[in-house]
Coordinates of C-alpha atoms in Angstrom, one line a residue:
Chain A
M78 CA 29.1 121.0 112.4
L79 CA 32.7 119.8 112.9
L80 CA 33.6 119.4 116.5
W81 CA 37.2 120.3 117.0
R82 CA 38.7 118.1 119.6
Y83 CA 41.6 119.7 121.3
D84 CA 43.1 116.4 122.5
A85 CA 43.6 115.4 118.9
L86 CA 45.9 118.4 118.3
P87 CA 49.0 116.9 119.8
L88 CA 48.5 113.7 117.8
L89 CA 48.0 115.9 114.7
L90 CA 51.1 117.9 115.4
M91 CA 53.2 114.8 116.0
S92 CA 52.1 113.2 112.7
L93 CA 52.9 116.5 111.0
M94 CA 56.4 116.6 112.6
Y95 CA 57.0 112.9 111.7
F96 CA 56.1 113.6 108.1
V97 CA 58.3 116.7 108.0
C98 CA 61.2 115.0 109.7
N99 CA 61.2 112.1 107.3
R100 CA 61.1 114.5 104.4
V101 CA 64.1 116.6 105.6
E102 CA 66.9 116.3 103.1
Y103 CA 69.9 114.2 104.2
D104 CA 72.8 116.5 104.8
Y105 CA 75.6 115.2 102.6
Y106 CA 77.9 117.9 103.9
K107 CA 78.0 116.7 107.5
Y108 CA 79.7 113.7 109.0
H109 CA 77.2 111.0 109.9
P110 CA 77.6 108.3 112.6
M111 CA 77.1 104.7 111.5
S112 CA 73.4 104.5 112.6
E113 CA 72.5 107.4 110.4
I114 CA 74.4 105.9 107.4
T115 CA 72.5 102.7 107.8
S116 CA 69.2 104.5 107.9
W117 CA 70.2 106.5 104.9
M118 CA 70.9 103.4 102.9
E119 CA 67.5 101.9 103.9
Q120 CA 65.8 105.1 102.9
L121 CA 67.5 105.1 99.5
V122 CA 66.0 101.7 98.7
K123 CA 62.6 103.0 99.6
D124 CA 63.0 106.1 97.5
H125 CA 64.6 104.3 94.5
P126 CA 63.4 100.7 94.5
D127 CA 63.9 100.3 90.8
V128 CA 67.6 101.0 90.9
V129 CA 68.9 100.5 94.4
T130 CA 69.2 97.4 96.5
I131 CA 71.2 96.7 99.6
V132 CA 73.4 93.6 99.6
K133 CA 74.7 92.3 102.9
Y134 CA 77.9 90.5 102.1
G135 CA 79.7 89.8 105.3
K136 CA 80.1 90.5 109.0
T137 CA 82.6 92.5 110.9
Y138 CA 84.6 91.1 113.9
E139 CA 81.9 92.5 116.2
N140 CA 79.3 90.7 114.0
K141 CA 77.8 93.7 112.3
D142 CA 76.5 93.4 108.8
I143 CA 78.7 94.8 106.1
S144 CA 76.4 96.2 103.4
L145 CA 76.8 97.7 100.0
L146 CA 74.4 99.6 97.8
K147 CA 73.9 98.1 94.4
I148 CA 72.9 100.7 91.9
G149 CA 71.9 99.9 88.4
L150 CA 68.9 99.4 86.1
N151 CA 67.7 95.9 86.0
T152 CA 68.2 94.5 82.6
G153 CA 67.8 90.9 83.5
K154 CA 71.2 90.2 82.1
E155 CA 74.6 89.7 83.8
K156 CA 76.2 93.1 83.9
K157 CA 79.6 94.7 84.1
A158 CA 80.3 96.4 87.4
I159 CA 82.1 99.1 89.2
W160 CA 83.3 98.7 92.8
M161 CA 83.8 101.5 95.3
D162 CA 84.6 101.1 99.0
C163 CA 85.1 103.7 101.7
G164 CA 86.2 103.7 105.3
I165 CA 88.6 100.8 105.4
H166 CA 90.5 103.0 107.8
A167 CA 88.3 104.2 110.6
R168 CA 89.7 107.8 111.1
E169 CA 89.3 108.8 107.4
W170 CA 85.8 110.2 107.8
I171 CA 85.8 112.1 104.6
A172 CA 85.9 108.8 102.7
P173 CA 82.4 107.5 103.8
A174 CA 81.1 111.0 103.2
F175 CA 82.3 110.7 99.7
C176 CA 80.7 107.4 99.1
Q177 CA 77.4 108.8 100.2
Y178 CA 77.8 111.8 97.9
F179 CA 78.8 109.6 95.0
V180 CA 75.7 107.5 95.3
R181 CA 73.5 110.7 95.6
Q182 CA 75.1 112.0 92.4
I183 CA 74.4 108.9 90.4
L184 CA 70.8 108.8 91.6
Q185 CA 70.3 112.5 90.9
T186 CA 71.7 112.5 87.4
Y187 CA 70.9 109.2 85.7
K188 CA 67.4 110.3 84.8
T189 CA 68.4 113.5 83.1
D190 CA 72.0 112.9 82.0
A191 CA 72.2 110.6 79.0
K192 CA 75.7 109.4 79.7
M193 CA 74.9 108.5 83.3
E194 CA 71.7 106.8 82.2
A195 CA 73.7 104.6 79.7
M196 CA 76.3 103.7 82.4
V197 CA 73.6 102.8 84.9
K198 CA 72.0 100.7 82.2
N199 CA 75.2 99.0 81.1
M200 CA 76.8 98.6 84.5
D201 CA 76.0 98.1 88.2
F202 CA 77.7 100.2 90.8
Y203 CA 78.6 98.4 94.0
V204 CA 79.3 101.0 96.7
T205 CA 80.2 100.1 100.3
P206 CA 79.9 103.4 102.3
V207 CA 81.7 102.0 105.4
L208 CA 83.8 98.8 105.2
N209 CA 85.4 98.9 108.6
I210 CA 82.2 99.5 110.6
D211 CA 83.6 98.5 114.0
G212 CA 86.5 100.9 113.6
Y213 CA 84.3 103.7 112.3
I214 CA 81.9 103.4 115.2
Y215 CA 84.9 103.3 117.6
S216 CA 86.3 106.5 116.1
W217 CA 83.0 108.2 117.0
A218 CA 83.1 107.0 120.6
S219 CA 85.2 109.8 122.1
N220 CA 87.9 112.4 121.5
T221 CA 90.5 109.8 122.5
T222 CA 89.4 107.2 119.9
R223 CA 89.0 109.6 117.0
L224 CA 92.3 108.7 115.4
W225 CA 91.8 104.9 115.4
R226 CA 92.8 103.3 112.0
K227 CA 92.5 99.6 112.2
N228 CA 89.6 97.2 112.7
R229 CA 88.6 96.0 116.2
S230 CA 89.6 92.3 116.2
P231 CA 91.8 91.3 119.2
G232 CA 95.5 91.0 118.7
P233 CA 97.4 87.7 119.3
S234 CA 96.9 86.4 122.8
D235 CA 100.2 87.7 124.1
C236 CA 99.5 91.2 122.8
G237 CA 98.2 94.1 124.8
C238 CA 96.8 95.9 121.8
N239 CA 94.1 95.1 119.3
G240 CA 93.2 95.8 115.7
T241 CA 94.6 94.8 112.3
D242 CA 95.3 97.2 109.4
L243 CA 92.7 96.0 106.9
N244 CA 94.6 97.6 104.1
R245 CA 97.6 95.4 104.8
N246 CA 95.6 92.2 105.3
F247 CA 94.7 91.3 101.8
D248 CA 96.4 88.5 100.0
A249 CA 98.7 90.5 97.8
N250 CA 102.4 90.2 98.6
W251 CA 101.1 90.0 102.1
G252 CA 103.5 90.9 105.0
T253 CA 106.4 91.9 102.8
V254 CA 106.8 95.7 102.8
G255 CA 105.2 98.6 104.6
V256 CA 104.0 96.6 107.6
S257 CA 105.0 96.1 111.1
F258 CA 104.6 92.8 112.9
N259 CA 104.3 94.6 116.2
C260 CA 100.7 94.0 116.9
C261 CA 100.3 97.4 118.5
S262 CA 101.4 99.1 115.2
Q263 CA 99.1 100.9 113.0
T264 CA 100.2 98.8 110.0
Y265 CA 100.0 95.4 111.7
P266 CA 98.9 93.2 108.8
G267 CA 97.2 90.5 110.9
S268 CA 98.2 87.0 111.8
K269 CA 98.0 85.8 108.1
P270 CA 96.6 87.0 104.8
M271 CA 92.8 87.5 104.9
S272 CA 92.7 86.8 108.6
E273 CA 90.2 89.5 109.1
P274 CA 86.5 89.0 108.4
E275 CA 86.1 92.4 106.8
A276 CA 88.8 91.6 104.2
R277 CA 87.4 88.2 103.6
S278 CA 84.0 89.6 103.0
V279 CA 85.3 91.7 100.1
A280 CA 87.3 88.9 98.7
D281 CA 84.4 86.4 98.9
F282 CA 82.0 88.8 97.3
L283 CA 84.3 89.9 94.5
G284 CA 86.1 86.6 94.0
S285 CA 83.2 84.9 92.2
R286 CA 82.3 88.0 90.3
K287 CA 85.8 89.3 89.4
D288 CA 85.3 89.0 85.7
S289 CA 82.4 91.4 85.8
F290 CA 84.4 94.2 87.4
L291 CA 85.9 96.9 85.3
C292 CA 87.0 99.2 88.0
F293 CA 87.9 99.0 91.7
L294 CA 88.1 102.3 93.6
T295 CA 89.1 102.4 97.3
I296 CA 88.7 105.7 99.0
H297 CA 91.0 107.0 101.8
S298 CA 92.4 110.2 103.2
Y299 CA 94.6 112.2 103.5
G300 CA 97.3 113.3 101.0
Q301 CA 95.6 114.3 97.8
L302 CA 96.9 111.3 95.8
L303 CA 95.7 108.8 93.2
L304 CA 97.7 105.6 93.7
V305 CA 98.0 102.9 91.2
P306 CA 99.1 99.3 91.8
Y307 CA 101.4 97.8 93.0
G308 CA 102.5 98.8 96.5
H309 CA 105.6 96.6 96.2
P310 CA 108.5 98.4 94.5
N311 CA 109.6 95.3 92.5
Y312 CA 106.3 94.7 90.7
T313 CA 104.7 96.7 87.9
A314 CA 101.1 96.3 86.9
P315 CA 100.8 95.0 83.3
N316 CA 98.7 98.0 82.3
Y317 CA 100.8 100.6 84.2
D318 CA 100.8 103.0 81.3
E319 CA 97.0 102.8 81.0
L320 CA 96.6 103.2 84.7
M321 CA 98.8 106.3 84.7
M322 CA 97.2 107.8 81.7
V323 CA 93.7 107.5 83.1
G324 CA 94.9 108.5 86.5
L325 CA 96.4 111.7 85.2
G326 CA 93.2 112.4 83.3
A327 CA 91.3 112.0 86.6
A328 CA 93.7 114.3 88.4
E329 CA 93.2 116.9 85.7
A330 CA 89.4 116.5 86.1
I331 CA 89.9 117.0 89.9
W332 CA 92.0 120.1 89.4
K333 CA 89.4 121.7 87.2
V334 CA 86.8 121.6 89.9
H335 CA 88.6 123.6 92.7
G336 CA 92.2 123.8 91.7
K337 CA 93.5 121.1 94.0
N338 CA 96.5 119.1 92.9
Y339 CA 96.4 115.4 93.3
T340 CA 99.6 113.5 92.6
V341 CA 99.4 110.3 90.5
G342 CA 101.7 107.4 90.8
T343 CA 102.4 104.0 92.4
S344 CA 102.5 104.0 96.2
P345 CA 106.3 103.2 96.3
D346 CA 107.0 106.1 94.0
V347 CA 104.9 108.9 95.6
L348 CA 104.2 107.7 99.1
Y349 CA 105.7 104.5 100.5
A350 CA 105.9 100.9 99.7
N351 CA 103.2 98.7 101.1
S352 CA 101.7 95.2 100.7
G353 CA 98.4 93.5 101.3
S354 CA 96.3 96.4 100.1
S355 CA 92.8 95.9 98.7
R356 CA 93.8 97.7 95.6
D357 CA 96.7 95.4 94.9
W358 CA 94.5 92.4 95.6
A359 CA 91.9 93.6 93.2
R360 CA 94.5 94.2 90.4
L361 CA 95.9 90.7 91.0
Q362 CA 92.3 89.4 90.5
G363 CA 92.4 90.9 87.1
I364 CA 90.3 93.9 87.6
P365 CA 92.0 96.3 85.2
L366 CA 91.4 99.8 86.6
T367 CA 92.2 99.8 90.3
Y368 CA 93.0 103.0 92.2
T369 CA 93.4 104.2 95.8
F370 CA 92.0 107.8 96.2
E371 CA 93.6 109.7 99.0
L372 CA 91.3 112.7 99.5
R373 CA 91.9 116.1 101.1
D374 CA 93.9 117.6 102.7
K375 CA 97.7 117.6 102.7
G376 CA 98.1 117.7 106.4
T377 CA 96.8 121.0 107.7
Y378 CA 93.7 119.3 109.2
G379 CA 94.6 115.8 108.1
F380 CA 92.0 113.2 109.3
E381 CA 89.9 115.9 111.0
L382 CA 88.9 117.7 107.8
P383 CA 86.4 120.5 108.6
E384 CA 82.8 119.9 107.5
D385 CA 82.9 123.0 105.3
Q386 CA 85.4 121.1 103.1
I387 CA 83.2 118.1 102.6
Q388 CA 81.3 119.5 99.7
P389 CA 84.3 120.7 97.6
T390 CA 86.2 117.5 98.4
C391 CA 83.3 115.4 97.2
E392 CA 82.8 117.5 94.1
E393 CA 86.4 117.2 92.9
A394 CA 86.7 113.5 93.9
Y395 CA 83.5 112.7 92.0
S396 CA 84.9 114.3 88.9
G397 CA 88.0 112.2 89.2
A398 CA 86.1 109.0 89.9
L399 CA 83.7 109.7 87.0
H400 CA 86.6 110.1 84.7
I401 CA 87.9 106.7 85.5
I402 CA 84.5 105.1 85.4
T403 CA 83.6 106.7 82.1
Y404 CA 86.9 105.5 80.6
A405 CA 86.2 101.9 81.8
H406 CA 82.6 102.1 80.5
D407 CA 83.5 103.5 77.1
K408 CA 86.3 101.0 76.6
T409 CA 83.9 98.2 77.1
F410 CA 80.7 99.6 75.6
S411 CA 81.5 101.9 72.7
G412 CA 83.1 98.9 71.1
A413 CA 79.7 97.4 71.0
V414 CA 78.3 100.5 69.4
A415 CA 80.9 100.2 66.7
T416 CA 80.1 96.5 66.1
S417 CA 76.4 97.1 65.6
A418 CA 77.1 100.1 63.4
V419 CA 79.3 97.9 61.2
T420 CA 76.6 95.3 61.0
L421 CA 74.1 97.9 59.9
W422 CA 76.5 99.3 57.3
T423 CA 77.1 95.8 55.9
V424 CA 73.3 95.3 55.6
L425 CA 72.8 98.6 53.9
L426 CA 75.6 98.0 51.5
A427 CA 74.2 94.6 50.6
A428 CA 70.8 96.2 50.1
G429 CA 72.3 98.9 47.9
V430 CA 74.1 96.3 45.8
T431 CA 71.0 94.2 45.3
G432 CA 69.1 97.4 44.5
A433 CA 66.5 96.6 47.2
T434 CA 64.2 99.5 48.1
L435 CA 64.9 100.6 51.7
M436 CA 63.1 103.9 51.8
Chain B
K38 CA 67.9 106.0 46.5
I39 CA 71.6 105.4 46.3
M40 CA 72.2 108.9 47.7
R41 CA 70.1 108.1 50.7
I42 CA 72.2 105.0 51.4
I43 CA 75.4 107.0 51.0
I44 CA 74.1 109.6 53.4
I45 CA 73.2 106.9 56.0
L46 CA 76.7 105.3 55.6
A47 CA 78.3 108.7 56.0
M48 CA 76.3 109.3 59.2
L49 CA 77.3 105.9 60.5
M50 CA 81.0 106.7 59.9
G51 CA 80.6 109.9 62.0
V52 CA 78.9 108.0 64.8
T53 CA 81.4 105.1 65.1
G54 CA 84.5 107.4 64.7
S55 CA 86.8 106.6 67.5
P56 CA 85.5 104.4 70.3
N57 CA 88.0 105.8 72.7
G58 CA 87.1 109.5 72.4
T59 CA 87.8 110.1 76.0
I60 CA 91.4 109.3 75.9
R61 CA 93.6 112.4 75.5
P62 CA 97.1 111.9 74.4
Q63 CA 99.3 112.9 77.3
A64 CA 102.2 114.9 76.0
A65 CA 103.8 115.3 79.4
S66 CA 105.7 112.4 81.0
A67 CA 103.9 110.1 83.2
D68 CA 105.3 111.8 86.3
T69 CA 104.0 115.3 85.6
M70 CA 100.6 116.6 85.3
A71 CA 99.4 118.2 82.0
H72 CA 97.8 121.4 83.3
P73 CA 99.1 124.8 84.0
N74 CA 99.4 124.9 87.7
C75 CA 101.1 121.6 88.0
I76 CA 103.7 121.6 85.3
P77 CA 107.0 121.9 87.2
E78 CA 109.1 124.9 86.1
A79 CA 111.9 123.7 83.9
A80 CA 114.8 122.7 86.2
D81 CA 117.3 125.4 86.4
K82 CA 120.0 124.0 84.1
T83 CA 122.5 126.6 85.2
E84 CA 122.3 125.5 88.8
K85 CA 124.9 126.5 91.2
V86 CA 127.4 123.7 91.7
R87 CA 128.6 123.9 95.3
K88 CA 132.3 123.4 96.0
N89 CA 133.3 119.9 97.3
V90 CA 130.0 118.5 96.3
M91 CA 129.0 116.5 93.2
A92 CA 125.4 116.3 92.2
T93 CA 124.3 112.7 91.9
G94 CA 121.0 113.3 90.3
E95 CA 117.8 115.1 89.7
L96 CA 114.9 113.8 91.7
N97 CA 111.4 113.6 90.5
P98 CA 109.6 116.3 92.5
N99 CA 106.4 114.2 92.8
H100 CA 108.2 111.2 94.3
Y101 CA 108.5 110.6 98.0
P102 CA 112.1 111.6 98.6
A103 CA 111.5 115.1 97.4
R104 CA 108.1 115.3 99.0
R105 CA 109.5 114.2 102.4
A106 CA 112.4 116.6 102.1
A107 CA 110.0 119.4 101.3
Q108 CA 108.0 118.6 104.4
V109 CA 111.1 119.0 106.5
V110 CA 111.7 122.4 104.9
Q111 CA 108.1 123.3 105.8
H112 CA 108.8 122.5 109.5
Y113 CA 112.0 124.6 109.4
L114 CA 110.2 127.5 107.8
N115 CA 107.5 127.5 110.5
T116 CA 110.1 127.5 113.2
R117 CA 111.9 130.3 111.5
Y118 CA 109.1 132.5 110.1
G119 CA 105.9 131.2 111.6
S120 CA 103.7 133.1 114.0
P121 CA 100.1 132.6 115.2
F122 CA 99.1 134.5 112.1
R123 CA 101.6 133.1 109.7
L124 CA 101.6 129.4 109.0
I125 CA 103.6 128.0 106.1
G126 CA 102.9 125.1 103.9
V127 CA 104.8 123.7 101.0
Q128 CA 102.7 123.9 98.0
K129 CA 104.9 122.4 95.3
V130 CA 108.4 121.1 94.7
H131 CA 109.6 122.4 91.4
S132 CA 112.9 120.6 91.4
A133 CA 115.0 118.5 93.7
N134 CA 118.5 117.2 93.6
D135 CA 120.2 114.5 95.6
V136 CA 123.8 115.2 96.4
A137 CA 126.0 112.5 97.9
D138 CA 127.8 113.5 101.0
S139 CA 128.2 112.0 104.5
G140 CA 124.5 111.7 104.5
R141 CA 122.0 112.8 102.0
K142 CA 121.7 116.4 100.8
Y143 CA 118.8 117.8 98.9
Q144 CA 118.5 121.0 97.0
L145 CA 115.0 122.0 96.5
E146 CA 113.1 124.7 94.6
L147 CA 109.7 125.1 96.1
S148 CA 106.7 127.3 96.3
V149 CA 105.4 127.8 99.8
K150 CA 102.0 129.2 100.7
E151 CA 101.2 131.3 103.7
T152 CA 98.0 129.7 104.7
I153 CA 96.1 132.6 106.2
S154 CA 96.8 135.3 103.7
N155 CA 96.9 132.7 100.9
T156 CA 100.0 134.2 99.3
T157 CA 102.5 132.0 97.5
E158 CA 106.3 132.6 97.4
N159 CA 109.1 130.7 95.7
C160 CA 112.0 129.6 97.9
S161 CA 115.2 127.7 97.6
A162 CA 116.3 125.3 100.3
E163 CA 119.1 123.0 101.1
L164 CA 118.5 120.1 103.4
F165 CA 120.9 117.6 104.9
F166 CA 120.0 114.3 106.5
P167 CA 123.0 113.1 108.4
R168 CA 123.8 109.5 108.5
G169 CA 125.5 107.6 111.2
V170 CA 124.9 105.6 114.3
E171 CA 123.4 108.4 116.2
Q172 CA 120.2 109.9 115.1
H173 CA 120.9 113.5 114.2
S174 CA 118.3 116.1 113.2
P175 CA 118.3 117.3 109.6
K176 CA 120.0 120.6 108.9
V177 CA 118.1 123.0 106.8
Q178 CA 119.1 126.2 105.1
A179 CA 116.4 128.1 103.3
S180 CA 116.0 131.4 101.9
C181 CA 112.5 132.6 102.1
E182 CA 112.6 136.2 103.1
A183 CA 109.6 137.0 101.0
L184 CA 107.5 135.3 103.6
L185 CA 108.3 138.1 106.1
K186 CA 106.7 140.7 104.0
I187 CA 103.4 139.3 105.0
D188 CA 102.8 141.7 107.9
T189 CA 101.3 140.2 111.0
K190 CA 102.7 142.5 113.6
A191 CA 99.4 144.2 114.5
Q192 CA 97.5 141.0 115.0
E193 CA 100.4 139.4 117.0
E194 CA 100.6 142.5 119.2
A195 CA 96.8 142.4 119.8
L196 CA 96.9 138.7 120.7
Y197 CA 99.8 139.2 123.0
Q198 CA 98.3 142.1 124.8
E199 CA 94.9 140.4 125.2
Y200 CA 96.4 137.3 126.8
K201 CA 99.1 139.1 128.8
R202 CA 96.4 141.3 130.5
N203 CA 93.8 138.6 130.9
Q204 CA 93.2 137.5 134.5
S205 CA 92.2 134.0 133.5
L206 CA 94.6 131.8 131.6
V207 CA 93.4 130.4 128.3
S208 CA 93.1 126.7 127.9
A209 CA 91.8 124.9 124.9
Q210 CA 91.4 121.2 123.9
N211 CA 90.9 119.2 120.8
L212 CA 92.1 121.7 118.1
P213 CA 90.6 120.7 115.7
D214 CA 87.8 118.6 117.2
S215 CA 86.5 115.3 115.7
H216 CA 84.5 117.2 113.1
G217 CA 87.4 119.5 112.1
R218 CA 86.1 122.5 114.0
I219 CA 88.1 125.1 115.8
A220 CA 86.5 128.1 117.5
P221 CA 87.6 131.2 115.7
D222 CA 89.2 132.8 118.9
M223 CA 91.1 129.6 119.5
E224 CA 92.7 129.5 116.0
P225 CA 95.8 131.4 117.0
F226 CA 96.4 128.8 119.8
W227 CA 96.0 126.0 117.3
Q228 CA 98.6 127.8 115.1
L229 CA 100.9 128.3 118.1
G230 CA 100.5 124.6 118.9
I231 CA 101.5 123.7 115.3
L232 CA 104.5 126.1 115.4
A233 CA 105.8 124.7 118.6
S234 CA 105.3 121.2 117.2
S235 CA 107.3 122.2 114.2
F236 CA 110.4 122.3 116.3
I237 CA 109.7 118.6 117.3
M238 CA 108.8 117.6 113.8
L239 CA 112.0 119.2 112.5
N240 CA 114.1 117.4 115.0
E241 CA 112.5 114.1 114.6
S242 CA 112.4 114.0 110.8
N243 CA 114.5 111.7 108.7
E244 CA 114.2 110.2 105.2
N245 CA 111.7 107.7 106.5
T246 CA 109.2 110.0 108.1
L247 CA 106.6 112.5 107.0
Y248 CA 105.1 114.5 109.9
N249 CA 102.0 116.6 110.3
V250 CA 100.2 117.7 113.4
A251 CA 97.1 115.6 113.7
Q252 CA 95.7 117.6 116.6
V253 CA 96.6 119.9 119.4
A254 CA 95.0 117.9 122.1
N255 CA 95.5 120.5 124.8
I256 CA 97.1 124.0 125.0
T257 CA 97.1 125.6 128.4
Q258 CA 98.5 129.0 129.3
L259 CA 100.7 129.2 132.3
A260 CA 101.4 132.2 134.5
T261 CA 104.7 133.9 134.0
E262 CA 106.7 136.6 135.8
D263 CA 108.4 137.8 132.6
D264 CA 107.0 139.3 129.4
Q265 CA 106.6 136.1 127.6
L266 CA 103.4 134.1 127.2
K267 CA 103.9 130.6 128.4
F268 CA 102.1 127.4 127.4
D269 CA 101.9 123.8 128.2
C270 CA 100.9 121.8 125.2
H271 CA 100.0 118.3 124.4
T272 CA 100.3 117.6 120.7
L273 CA 99.5 114.6 118.5
L274 CA 101.8 114.1 115.6
H275 CA 100.9 111.9 112.6
D276 CA 103.8 110.2 110.8
M277 CA 102.4 109.3 107.4
V278 CA 105.1 106.6 106.7
S279 CA 104.4 104.5 109.9
Q280 CA 100.8 105.8 110.2
E281 CA 101.5 106.2 113.9
I282 CA 100.1 109.0 116.2
I283 CA 102.9 110.1 118.4
H284 CA 102.1 112.1 121.6
W285 CA 104.4 114.9 122.7
K286 CA 104.3 117.3 125.6
L287 CA 105.9 120.7 125.2
L288 CA 106.6 123.7 127.3
F289 CA 107.1 126.9 125.2
T290 CA 107.0 130.6 125.3
W291 CA 105.9 133.1 122.8
S292 CA 105.9 136.9 122.3
P293 CA 105.9 139.0 119.1
P294 CA 109.5 140.0 119.3
E295 CA 110.9 136.6 120.4
G296 CA 108.6 134.2 118.5
V297 CA 108.2 130.6 119.8
K298 CA 110.9 129.3 122.1
V299 CA 110.6 125.7 123.2
L300 CA 111.7 125.2 126.8
Q301 CA 111.1 121.5 127.2
M302 CA 109.8 118.7 125.0
E303 CA 109.0 115.1 126.0
K304 CA 107.7 112.2 124.0
L305 CA 104.9 110.4 125.8
P306 CA 104.9 106.7 125.9
H307 CA 103.1 104.8 123.1
R308 CA 99.6 104.8 124.5
H309 CA 97.1 102.1 123.7
E310 CA 93.7 101.8 125.2
Q311 CA 94.4 99.3 128.0
E312 CA 90.9 99.9 129.3
E313 CA 88.0 98.2 127.7
P314 CA 86.7 100.0 124.7
P315 CA 83.5 102.0 125.4
N316 CA 80.2 100.3 124.6
T317 CA 80.0 101.2 120.9
N318 CA 76.4 100.0 120.4

């Protein structure tokens, strides 16, 4: 006969709760603090070990690891790649939310959607959910820090303020336009190009791999814009026409989801001139399709976008990003399809001519 | 046998086709968007030419000069037509013209949206940014009477009566909060904060600014002897161009017949956390 031990009940209940809690779905439609995002990343690797790995590629000023999720099927070969980063600016909370959603979408669809399966086979996706980790954590600290933008490195010794605008710190026409050398300013570009560890981490990681990257998407808010390089009004990207065409296609894809208008153009045209942005740096490295996404809204809530808008914002942005990524993929890979088809055709023609029996 | 080969070849032709099937030729110019809601209405070619003024050119409605000008018109419209239940946002600039004068004059055709009822109206506006040594506020003329047909009188009266009668004075902070939340009964005060801020944003705007209210940090009702409701308000403005958050303090009154009247406004010094940042681990 089974003796039921009452003192085992609490242990049993706790185990049950532990199991249940670990199986609770991650809520992609709430904002998550950094600790939860880190746990989420680790859980993803456990749940999808065949396609997801975490790569730590640098340290923030406060010595925290900057990590990305590498998503792709392991083919044993060197692969083409897509880059996405979120949260360069601390207060733009919707951006990290989107990176998380984006990853979830890929993982949810690649097994059933043939196109996504092909893309995950042919390419690796490198997604950094939060780049400016110190700033993001700081923006969670209290009501008074919520609207922080920069990183948390100290200013010059004679400065009473700290923080550098990471999106003005990259080595791309650094310090020329759209910056203020007042170290208290929100657009302070740092003491010199790439002075900031967060910017250097991106540059170091991408620099050696730049030829693999087809696409560089950097996610921000707010404004509902798709910005193409360059931020300096005197420079035009060599593939400006292509960038605009694909950008307009992405904006149309976005509009189809929830009717939101995203304006497409260079920063100096539609927003303001700027320099030292990650997008410009990526384009200068030769990555052909580089875009800055400025997500919802247009100023009503601004940086403090309500959580009930996370889902629709992510859905439309995903559609836009996917348009660009698909274009990049098809440009590179359907060419390969054509080549193999031509080879096959030649073989068959030769076989036909020689009268060889194929069937 | 040959037929089979021909069929295979035909199939291969179909498969290879165009490798760039996802590219759709964009008929519209690079600056417009090729879908119904976003194609700007054809610029009115028979536009009124004002006396003493020569048009210097049509502006791209998607580019920043027209967008910034439209934002100023939005602030003006809120000061003129706004209420705790009627908040106006510029939805789209259809056309813009830049007219040379002793400053910069814009003529805009825009559609504006009343954010609560979700109705959209077309409006015309003229905006003048004066130039000179002294910073002057922009001057706006806009005809947008259609916005007034959105009737908010009953709600305004109800709000007014509730807070006039109330023994305790309302006070709210962080509208919206860090997660974008606003308690439903605090929404009218968030709107009031935005309306009052619109007076500041209008005054402070120039061709190198683009203002939005980032947050109403504090709105506190004050006791009054007269029939107005009176508020002390601390608002955070975001200027998109400089990316700065600018703190302002306001004293204003409101009642349904009078609307918002700003009594005092004061820019607060550029605050930076002088204290040590909280332990963020």
